[in-house]
XYZ file of C-alpha atoms in Angstrom:
678
model
C 150.321 80.456 101.163
C 151.218 83.741 99.460
C 150.468 82.180 96.068
C 147.044 81.065 97.221
C 146.228 84.378 98.847
C 147.522 86.406 95.930
C 144.436 85.464 93.919
C 142.463 88.026 95.932
C 141.256 90.168 93.075
C 141.707 87.688 90.313
C 138.093 86.677 89.686
C 137.745 87.004 85.938
C 134.597 88.665 84.749
C 133.929 90.508 88.008
C 132.825 94.029 87.259
C 131.642 97.191 88.980
C 130.888 96.797 92.707
C 132.116 93.162 92.802
C 135.554 94.071 91.414
C 135.951 96.916 93.903
C 134.963 94.680 96.821
C 137.307 91.893 95.724
C 140.091 94.443 95.540
C 139.528 95.319 99.171
C 139.407 91.641 99.965
C 142.935 91.308 98.556
C 144.205 93.804 101.106
C 142.454 91.846 103.865
C 144.098 88.605 102.713
C 147.487 90.229 103.000
C 146.605 91.319 106.526
C 145.372 87.841 107.459
C 148.558 86.306 105.978
C 150.710 88.654 108.030
C 148.854 87.807 111.207
C 149.010 84.066 110.512
C 152.763 84.300 109.953
C 153.119 86.347 113.138
C 151.120 83.819 115.153
C 152.791 80.733 113.657
C 156.330 82.018 114.302
C 157.637 79.987 117.218
C 154.327 78.056 117.589
C 155.253 74.394 118.204
C 151.721 73.296 117.191
C 151.574 75.213 113.934
C 151.904 72.031 111.851
C 149.743 69.866 114.114
C 146.675 68.736 112.097
C 144.665 68.577 115.328
C 145.582 72.097 116.370
C 142.561 73.895 117.749
C 140.907 70.698 118.955
C 143.011 70.291 122.072
C 145.792 72.042 124.040
C 149.094 70.219 124.236
C 151.713 70.861 126.926
C 153.860 72.715 124.375
C 150.924 74.963 123.445
C 150.149 75.733 127.092
C 153.797 76.521 127.717
C 153.896 78.891 124.747
C 150.757 80.677 125.958
C 152.324 81.156 129.352
C 155.590 82.424 127.886
C 153.948 84.924 125.521
C 151.260 86.274 127.844
C 150.212 89.022 127.436
C 150.314 88.483 123.675
C 152.022 91.210 121.688
C 150.110 92.626 118.760
C 151.984 93.705 115.648
C 151.936 97.419 115.088
C 149.882 96.895 111.947
C 149.120 94.001 109.689
C 147.840 96.363 106.989
C 149.958 98.378 104.622
C 152.107 100.949 106.369
C 149.912 103.863 105.291
C 146.550 102.101 105.437
C 145.984 101.251 109.106
C 142.335 101.822 110.051
C 141.636 104.963 112.016
C 138.820 104.884 114.564
C 137.907 108.513 113.854
C 138.712 109.036 110.170
C 135.880 108.668 107.662
C 136.340 106.508 104.604
C 136.579 108.547 101.385
C 133.857 107.747 98.818
C 134.634 105.916 95.609
C 132.290 105.862 92.633
C 132.885 102.146 91.920
C 133.184 100.944 95.504
C 129.856 100.340 97.232
C 131.521 99.676 100.556
C 133.229 103.061 100.403
C 130.057 104.790 99.195
C 127.959 103.203 101.938
C 130.574 104.119 104.541
C 130.638 107.719 103.335
C 126.837 108.027 103.251
C 126.436 106.535 106.721
C 129.485 108.385 108.123
C 131.312 105.203 109.105
C 134.940 105.418 110.183
C 137.812 103.541 108.570
C 137.810 101.189 111.553
C 134.104 100.441 111.078
C 134.658 99.721 107.393
C 137.632 97.461 108.147
C 135.561 95.509 110.698
C 132.792 95.053 108.146
C 135.260 93.743 105.579
C 136.760 91.333 108.110
C 133.322 90.056 109.132
C 132.001 89.485 105.626
C 135.176 87.906 104.177
C 134.053 84.259 104.783
C 130.802 85.022 102.928
C 132.812 86.027 99.855
C 135.707 83.560 99.959
C 135.573 80.291 101.877
C 139.386 80.117 102.107
C 139.088 82.616 104.944
C 137.306 80.071 107.148
C 140.281 77.777 107.935
C 142.527 80.816 108.374
C 140.070 82.365 110.829
C 139.808 79.001 112.584
C 143.585 78.929 112.980
C 143.697 82.497 114.271
C 140.836 81.785 116.694
C 142.731 78.728 118.034
C 139.576 76.711 117.357
C 138.959 75.016 114.015
C 135.213 75.011 114.701
C 135.078 78.812 114.958
C 135.506 79.788 111.338
C 134.117 83.299 111.490
C 135.837 86.432 112.645
C 135.545 87.300 116.303
C 135.801 90.632 118.074
C 139.302 89.780 119.254
C 140.431 88.693 115.801
C 139.045 91.875 114.229
C 140.954 94.005 116.729
C 144.137 91.997 116.094
C 143.814 92.433 112.337
C 143.312 96.156 112.824
C 146.362 96.388 115.093
C 144.357 97.601 118.090
C 144.816 96.355 121.661
C 141.795 94.578 123.112
C 141.803 96.776 126.229
C 141.364 100.042 124.298
C 137.898 101.442 125.253
C 137.472 103.295 121.950
C 138.064 100.077 120.003
C 135.717 97.970 122.124
C 133.023 100.642 121.849
C 132.734 100.028 118.083
C 131.013 96.699 118.908
C 128.504 98.150 121.384
C 124.793 97.742 120.669
C 124.438 101.505 120.157
C 127.550 101.785 117.965
C 126.908 102.693 114.309
C 127.567 99.245 112.845
C 125.047 97.513 115.077
C 122.553 100.370 115.346
C 122.388 100.589 111.547
C 121.857 96.842 111.209
C 125.106 96.238 109.314
C 126.881 94.008 111.838
C 125.687 91.249 114.144
C 127.658 90.318 117.262
C 126.557 86.781 118.080
C 126.775 84.588 121.181
C 126.211 87.216 123.887
C 126.890 84.614 126.576
C 130.572 84.403 125.573
C 133.292 86.901 126.544
C 133.343 89.885 124.224
C 136.587 89.003 122.444
C 135.391 85.517 121.451
C 131.974 86.575 120.155
C 131.488 85.852 116.464
C 130.843 88.594 113.916
C 128.559 88.318 110.902
C 127.140 90.617 108.250
C 123.525 90.316 107.030
C 123.230 88.572 103.669
C 121.371 91.569 102.255
C 124.305 93.885 103.006
C 126.769 91.490 101.398
C 124.551 91.213 98.313
C 124.275 94.998 98.113
C 128.052 95.403 98.190
C 128.299 92.965 95.279
C 125.832 94.993 93.210
C 122.626 93.074 93.951
C 119.698 95.487 94.448
C 116.985 92.905 95.148
C 115.299 93.924 98.451
C 115.739 91.898 101.599
C 113.836 88.588 101.544
C 112.271 89.531 104.899
C 110.447 92.361 103.078
C 108.981 90.064 100.432
C 105.349 91.044 99.896
C 105.668 94.074 102.180
C 107.099 96.560 99.654
C 104.777 98.094 97.091
C 105.378 100.521 94.231
C 104.577 104.160 94.751
C 101.608 105.416 92.708
C 102.217 107.505 89.656
C 101.947 111.241 90.420
C 98.769 112.727 88.992
C 97.772 116.382 88.594
C 95.880 117.837 91.555
C 94.260 121.074 92.644
C 96.239 124.288 93.039
C 96.361 124.040 96.846
C 97.669 120.497 96.405
C 100.446 121.842 94.163
C 101.527 124.413 96.765
C 101.693 121.729 99.466
C 103.631 119.419 97.145
C 106.164 122.160 96.341
C 106.847 122.862 100.016
C 107.186 119.182 100.846
C 109.471 118.575 97.862
C 111.715 121.442 98.969
C 111.949 119.923 102.452
C 112.808 116.521 100.988
C 115.800 118.086 99.298
C 117.207 119.401 102.586
C 118.167 116.001 104.009
C 116.736 113.214 106.180
C 113.726 113.981 108.373
C 110.522 112.317 109.569
C 107.034 113.511 108.673
C 103.632 112.290 109.858
C 101.036 113.013 107.189
C 97.469 112.642 108.400
C 94.892 111.958 105.724
C 91.146 112.321 105.754
C 90.485 109.700 103.085
C 92.568 106.713 102.103
C 94.942 107.692 99.312
C 95.087 111.449 99.989
C 98.471 111.315 101.740
C 99.982 108.792 99.358
C 98.987 110.886 96.342
C 100.627 113.993 97.844
C 103.783 112.043 98.755
C 104.077 110.536 95.285
C 103.950 113.999 93.709
C 106.418 115.504 96.213
C 108.917 112.648 95.844
C 108.689 112.892 92.067
C 109.255 116.654 92.116
C 112.191 116.290 94.526
C 113.721 113.439 92.498
C 113.785 111.147 95.546
C 113.159 107.404 95.298
C 111.174 105.707 98.049
C 110.376 102.312 99.525
C 106.668 101.983 100.253
C 106.145 99.631 103.199
C 102.985 97.984 104.480
C 103.817 95.414 107.116
C 104.203 94.518 110.799
C 106.464 96.543 113.107
C 109.032 93.771 113.608
C 110.236 94.263 110.030
C 111.129 97.926 110.590
C 114.893 97.164 111.047
C 115.014 95.491 107.625
C 113.125 98.433 106.094
C 115.503 101.001 107.574
C 118.548 98.996 106.506
C 117.197 98.744 102.958
C 116.582 102.496 102.897
C 120.109 103.170 104.149
C 121.758 100.850 101.647
C 119.869 102.251 98.660
C 119.701 105.877 99.801
C 115.914 105.952 99.470
C 113.167 107.358 101.649
C 110.900 105.003 103.618
C 107.158 105.503 103.130
C 105.054 103.670 105.720
C 101.514 103.550 104.379
C 99.183 102.944 107.328
C 100.142 102.154 110.916
C 99.141 99.225 113.162
C 96.418 99.444 115.789
C 98.996 100.348 118.457
C 101.496 102.450 116.500
C 103.618 103.800 119.373
C 106.609 101.393 119.236
C 106.730 101.492 115.435
C 106.582 105.303 115.263
C 109.250 105.577 117.972
C 111.634 103.275 116.116
C 111.110 105.020 112.791
C 111.383 108.527 114.264
C 114.659 107.647 115.956
C 116.269 106.873 112.574
C 117.558 110.396 111.946
C 119.717 109.302 108.995
C 116.732 108.142 106.903
C 113.856 110.152 105.491
C 110.713 108.505 106.899
C 107.254 109.457 105.640
C 104.363 108.127 107.749
C 100.714 108.228 106.651
C 97.613 107.435 108.697
C 94.093 108.679 109.288
C 94.519 109.117 113.058
C 95.799 112.331 114.646
C 99.404 112.152 115.829
C 99.793 111.311 119.510
C 102.907 112.798 121.211
C 102.962 109.750 123.482
C 103.979 107.587 120.526
C 107.541 108.863 120.340
C 110.008 111.102 122.140
C 111.263 112.255 118.714
C 108.301 114.150 117.317
C 108.067 114.078 113.522
C 106.921 116.976 111.398
C 103.119 116.636 111.636
C 101.175 117.750 108.550
C 97.629 117.442 107.234
C 97.401 115.921 103.771
C 95.437 118.126 101.372
C 91.945 116.819 100.833
C 91.433 115.647 97.303
C 88.145 117.140 96.111
C 85.572 115.032 94.352
C 86.031 114.813 90.634
C 89.679 115.458 89.991
C 88.957 115.421 86.270
C 92.566 116.142 85.285
C 93.814 113.128 87.235
C 91.176 110.871 85.714
C 91.901 112.146 82.208
C 95.607 111.493 82.663
C 94.898 107.950 83.870
C 92.310 107.117 81.189
C 93.954 108.817 78.245
C 92.098 109.487 74.963
C 89.499 106.830 75.798
C 87.834 109.341 78.137
C 86.829 111.631 75.270
C 83.718 109.607 74.409
C 81.588 110.745 77.380
C 81.212 113.522 79.949
C 84.126 112.611 82.221
C 83.647 115.521 84.640
C 80.042 114.579 85.427
C 80.925 110.889 85.658
C 83.698 111.193 88.252
C 82.289 114.152 90.205
C 81.069 112.078 93.204
C 84.339 110.199 93.771
C 87.107 111.212 96.192
C 89.674 108.628 95.137
C 93.405 109.149 95.690
C 95.987 109.003 92.922
C 96.740 105.294 93.245
C 93.054 104.371 93.343
C 92.356 106.530 90.294
C 95.043 104.698 88.339
C 93.714 101.325 89.454
C 90.124 102.320 88.696
C 91.156 103.534 85.252
C 92.929 100.242 84.596
C 89.874 98.282 85.778
C 87.493 100.384 83.657
C 89.613 99.787 80.572
C 89.604 96.047 81.268
C 85.811 96.045 81.699
C 85.360 97.845 78.382
C 87.668 95.354 76.664
C 85.711 92.460 78.195
C 82.447 93.935 76.895
C 84.027 94.527 73.507
C 82.940 98.167 73.472
C 84.466 101.585 73.807
C 85.014 102.924 77.305
C 81.791 104.336 78.772
C 80.756 106.224 81.885
C 79.217 103.023 83.271
C 82.593 101.270 83.087
C 84.283 104.112 84.970
C 81.570 104.246 87.640
C 81.679 100.496 88.253
C 85.465 100.519 88.533
C 85.376 103.520 90.873
C 82.838 101.805 93.136
C 85.115 98.791 93.379
C 87.994 101.003 94.505
C 85.764 102.701 97.075
C 84.757 99.466 98.827
C 84.687 99.833 102.583
C 84.209 98.102 105.882
C 80.626 99.303 106.191
C 79.355 95.794 105.456
C 79.879 94.894 109.113
C 77.116 97.278 110.192
C 75.156 97.943 107.017
C 73.604 96.047 104.126
C 75.128 96.894 100.771
C 72.848 97.533 97.798
C 74.120 97.864 94.253
C 71.609 100.308 92.716
C 69.781 98.971 89.662
C 67.196 101.750 89.243
C 67.033 105.272 87.848
C 64.837 108.355 87.919
C 62.291 106.727 85.570
C 61.458 104.237 88.324
C 60.169 106.994 90.609
C 56.511 108.008 90.446
C 56.258 111.129 92.591
C 54.762 114.624 92.408
C 56.996 117.319 90.931
C 57.784 118.899 94.321
C 59.340 115.884 96.074
C 61.023 114.836 92.827
C 62.713 118.227 92.520
C 63.914 117.985 96.131
C 65.433 114.547 95.453
C 67.273 115.857 92.398
C 68.610 118.735 94.465
C 69.972 116.285 97.046
C 71.886 114.490 94.304
C 73.105 117.861 93.046
C 74.381 118.802 96.506
C 76.217 115.522 96.885
C 77.894 115.993 93.503
C 79.007 119.622 93.921
C 79.517 120.009 97.690
C 83.304 120.279 97.406
C 83.069 123.157 94.957
C 80.398 125.082 96.883
C 81.605 124.455 100.441
C 85.314 124.169 99.672
C 86.377 126.178 96.619
C 83.711 128.838 97.113
C 84.302 128.870 100.898
C 80.645 128.622 101.893
C 81.274 126.167 104.712
C 79.789 127.233 108.026
C 83.100 126.662 109.815
C 83.360 125.504 113.398
C 84.620 122.099 112.370
C 81.505 121.347 110.379
C 81.810 118.766 107.651
C 80.673 118.789 104.057
C 78.033 116.123 104.451
C 74.701 116.006 102.650
C 71.814 115.041 104.941
C 68.227 114.361 103.946
C 65.088 113.113 105.694
C 62.411 111.154 103.830
C 59.075 111.131 105.650
C 55.964 109.316 104.601
C 53.824 106.235 104.981
C 55.219 102.789 104.364
C 55.510 101.944 100.684
C 55.524 105.518 99.378
C 59.010 105.183 97.831
C 61.426 106.407 100.490
C 63.956 103.568 100.227
C 63.587 103.429 96.457
C 64.357 107.156 96.280
C 67.563 106.643 98.276
C 68.588 103.912 95.844
C 67.859 106.201 92.880
C 70.046 108.950 94.346
C 72.879 106.465 94.878
C 72.481 105.244 91.303
C 72.529 108.812 89.982
C 75.791 109.458 91.851
C 77.255 106.146 90.685
C 77.908 104.874 94.238
C 76.601 102.065 96.415
C 73.806 102.347 98.979
C 74.426 101.061 102.518
C 71.338 100.436 104.642
C 72.295 100.659 108.316
C 71.079 97.685 110.317
C 69.882 99.070 113.624
C 70.191 95.652 115.284
C 73.946 95.788 114.731
C 74.471 99.210 116.303
C 72.008 99.484 119.197
C 73.553 97.959 122.301
C 72.186 97.611 125.812
C 75.516 98.559 127.376
C 76.175 102.227 128.017
C 78.383 103.855 125.384
C 78.476 100.891 122.984
C 75.791 102.304 120.678
C 77.825 105.501 120.246
C 80.951 103.477 119.482
C 79.123 101.495 116.804
C 77.714 104.666 115.281
C 81.164 106.254 115.301
C 82.574 103.302 113.345
C 79.825 103.707 110.775
C 80.242 107.465 110.404
C 84.038 107.226 110.243
C 83.916 104.595 107.528
C 81.190 106.475 105.652
C 83.347 109.637 105.745
C 86.098 107.720 103.951
C 83.855 105.962 101.432
C 82.059 107.164 98.345
C 78.623 105.813 99.238
C 75.144 106.815 100.358
C 74.282 105.881 103.941
C 70.615 105.084 104.654
C 69.182 104.997 108.188
C 65.876 103.193 107.685
C 63.270 103.762 110.402
C 65.516 106.544 111.687
C 63.215 107.582 114.548
C 64.611 104.571 116.467
C 67.984 106.336 116.643
C 67.235 110.007 115.915
C 64.180 110.254 118.149
C 63.252 113.188 120.347
C 65.021 113.789 123.624
C 62.812 113.549 126.672
C 62.743 114.893 130.197
C 65.218 113.046 132.396
C 63.279 110.985 134.920
C 65.692 108.090 135.389
C 69.085 106.804 134.215
C 67.596 105.343 131.043
C 66.378 108.764 129.910
C 69.760 110.335 130.649
C 71.701 107.805 128.591
C 69.148 107.923 125.762
C 69.616 111.696 125.628
C 73.401 111.197 125.571
C 73.037 109.097 122.418
C 70.987 111.842 120.776
C 73.506 114.501 121.817
C 76.341 112.440 120.348
C 74.470 112.066 117.065
C 73.844 115.799 116.890
C 77.570 116.505 117.301
C 78.613 113.784 114.876
C 76.287 114.975 112.140
C 77.942 118.391 112.380
C 81.308 116.945 111.295
C 80.003 114.319 108.850
C 81.481 114.489 105.353
C 79.455 111.814 103.565
C 75.915 111.494 102.233
C 73.337 110.227 104.730
C 69.594 109.778 104.221
C 67.077 109.114 106.982
C 63.628 107.578 106.489
C 60.730 107.618 108.917
C 57.033 106.841 108.924
C 56.497 109.316 111.759
C 58.168 112.631 111.076
C 56.865 114.057 114.347
C 59.081 111.614 116.257
C 62.316 113.102 114.837
C 64.009 115.573 117.182
C 63.805 119.172 115.948
C 67.549 119.585 116.502
C 68.182 116.905 113.883
C 65.731 118.507 111.478
C 67.603 121.825 111.655
C 70.811 120.129 110.491
C 69.184 118.508 107.459
C 69.684 119.825 103.941
C 66.313 118.577 102.732
C 63.159 117.198 104.314
C 61.186 115.396 101.627
C 57.575 114.469 102.349
C 56.323 111.472 100.389
C 52.555 111.788 99.921
C 50.221 108.855 99.540
C 49.679 108.454 95.754
C 46.476 109.731 94.247
C 44.548 107.898 91.511
C 46.692 109.288 88.710
C 49.930 108.316 90.449
C 48.524 104.872 91.286
C 47.742 104.366 87.609
C 51.335 105.255 86.721
C 52.581 102.852 89.393
C 50.426 99.972 88.075
C 51.641 100.598 84.536
C 55.264 100.794 85.626
C 54.969 97.570 87.609
C 53.404 95.743 84.648
C 55.755 97.173 82.007
C 57.736 93.932 81.669
C 54.979 91.460 82.633
C 52.947 89.568 79.964
C 49.261 90.268 80.560
C 45.895 89.514 79.016
C 44.225 92.052 76.709
C 41.261 92.565 79.007
C 43.289 93.895 81.934
C 41.792 97.231 83.003
C 44.590 99.045 84.846
C 42.495 102.213 85.270
C 39.889 100.408 87.347
C 42.585 98.887 89.556
C 43.966 102.352 90.288
C 40.449 103.655 91.081
C 39.253 100.714 93.177
C 42.333 100.029 95.326
C 44.021 102.765 97.320
C 47.501 101.279 97.573
C 50.940 102.805 97.961
C 53.716 102.051 95.499
C 55.238 99.269 97.576
C 51.899 97.530 97.958
C 51.163 97.844 94.234
C 54.465 96.176 93.446
C 53.670 93.351 95.878
C 50.245 92.910 94.256
C 51.856 92.650 90.810
C 54.344 90.070 92.104
C 51.495 87.984 93.594
C 49.583 88.150 90.320
C 52.678 87.161 88.355
C 53.158 84.040 90.490
C 49.502 83.050 90.064
C 49.791 83.411 86.280
C 53.132 81.632 86.116
C 51.598 78.661 87.947
C 49.037 78.349 85.142
C 51.645 79.113 82.474
C 49.466 81.950 81.193
C 49.716 85.751 80.949
C 48.596 87.787 83.956
C 44.834 88.215 83.949
C 42.671 90.896 85.521
C 41.564 88.450 88.221
C 45.171 87.809 89.202
C 45.828 91.498 89.709
C 42.656 92.008 91.727
C 43.513 89.021 93.904
C 46.980 90.489 94.508
C 45.429 93.837 95.468
C 42.925 92.136 97.829
C 45.761 90.347 99.613
C 47.512 93.660 100.207
C 44.316 95.041 101.729
C 43.995 91.994 103.977
C 47.642 92.266 105.118
C 46.976 95.852 106.154
C 43.766 94.844 107.975
C 41.563 96.884 105.669
C 38.149 96.067 104.199
C 38.386 94.813 100.625
C 36.291 97.097 98.344
C 34.796 94.466 95.998
C 34.067 91.775 98.587
C 30.444 91.662 99.701
C 31.067 89.512 102.745
C 33.797 87.966 104.844
């Protein structure tokens, strides 16, 4: 048996962690050999091939004669008996020793781990353990066998306590005590496969975390106040394990700050996005590799997950979420911080991500409206480069804007209709006054972070940095088109709020739906359009019954929510007088859209016909003089004329256009100018 067991460390080619672990395994084999020889001495059934399957009379007699069983003083080397209080000294080439030192495990804990994992490394331990367990079917170490091999009596409280659920080995997820229905001494011991693989030098994460671990984003340059926050957080990371809850305003803000702080502190991290029941595997992986655990986003009910992560005082845990921290989540409060808000633009970060390809256009003006975090900037830059390669052209501002919009996609589609703008300022036919107001709205949306943030012109009191505008005018005068033009100028999408999806007959539900919209709009680079806004932002009335009271509550909620709004919202109405004055005071611009005069109608007819084939005798000037139509109606008239001409497979004639204009008059219930009778 000695010859067989003496091959403990003789695996040729084993190197690094594997060689060190096999060396320790050799010592364990010597201990197992000594215990086997001790047990087999005077055992009449030692040579019985069926030993362990039944109890003979001789075996029962021996048990009675030797009870209580004596334990050898030590089956280890004379100077190497495990100590329940001594810590294992670290060894550069021994992962078991390094892990024990990092996790402050005692020599006894380390010896128990080695005993438990031995069958996973060498199958010759299984029959030996079966013999020592007096049961050939129980081929793993048991609590009693581990205590025997360590030379500790089974009645010693300190020894038994090392297998308690709260003891380090089990609390850290390094040891599993199976079969709780059995007596403690006969319960089997096992070591997770991931821990065994780690000790052998395998750094592949636990299979249970497959698809749940993601790379940290590359750190990108930020604003000066970001740098100060990053320096303080990096200094704290260097002081040892702790837990921090980093609340972010927009998705990506916290992760960008963490990536920079971890990079500056020289700390590696595991970024986790997954369900709470995988937290034990995450913490074990962090302990084994000595890395921090970054949990990016919490579940709907985060209390149990936060409590479990906060209780792990030996691991640095970095939590990020958009919700404020609730002390009810955990008895161990983390360090609660507010992630620095990444201002729109971030030209330095974009330039770093895009490289020299960004020199061909005005990058600062292109990215000014976007509040993307570091990871999203990198992904948007990668997508923009791919789009340019697909088009076979150099990188342009349009590529960057399209990629940025894709990264800023949101959940607004549940309550709003998404419009990808396909217009520009040339599509607007308006007087100079309203046009200048519209351009100023776009200017405010682009530079609000500089004016209200860097220049400290915010009104305070918890007020947001939103841009709010009201478009008032008759139907068809260009209100919705103007909102689309502003969105196109900013390079973002337009979301038209569907009132049917937010107005609810039940008390309080309308406010909840509006809150979801505003919250999502705050976190998204988009323009929010409330069409027919007087249905929601109407005037408050005198309270005469419960309906009036609850209607006024909705208006009061909207007034408060607009104060803290950070996005861009535009309201349109055909009846400006119906909008509550309190809403009007909070608006940045009120743009009145006048009914077009003859000159503007002529420009609208020409713009509508710019891409339509038409006959040479079409007199656009007479159309503008004879038919008083708004821009929307003129477009509808052109569309009607185009269909009539397409049906004949001919260019649009003057009669087609006049017929289209007449139909618009009839739809509005107006008398047609050139009809003599009905």
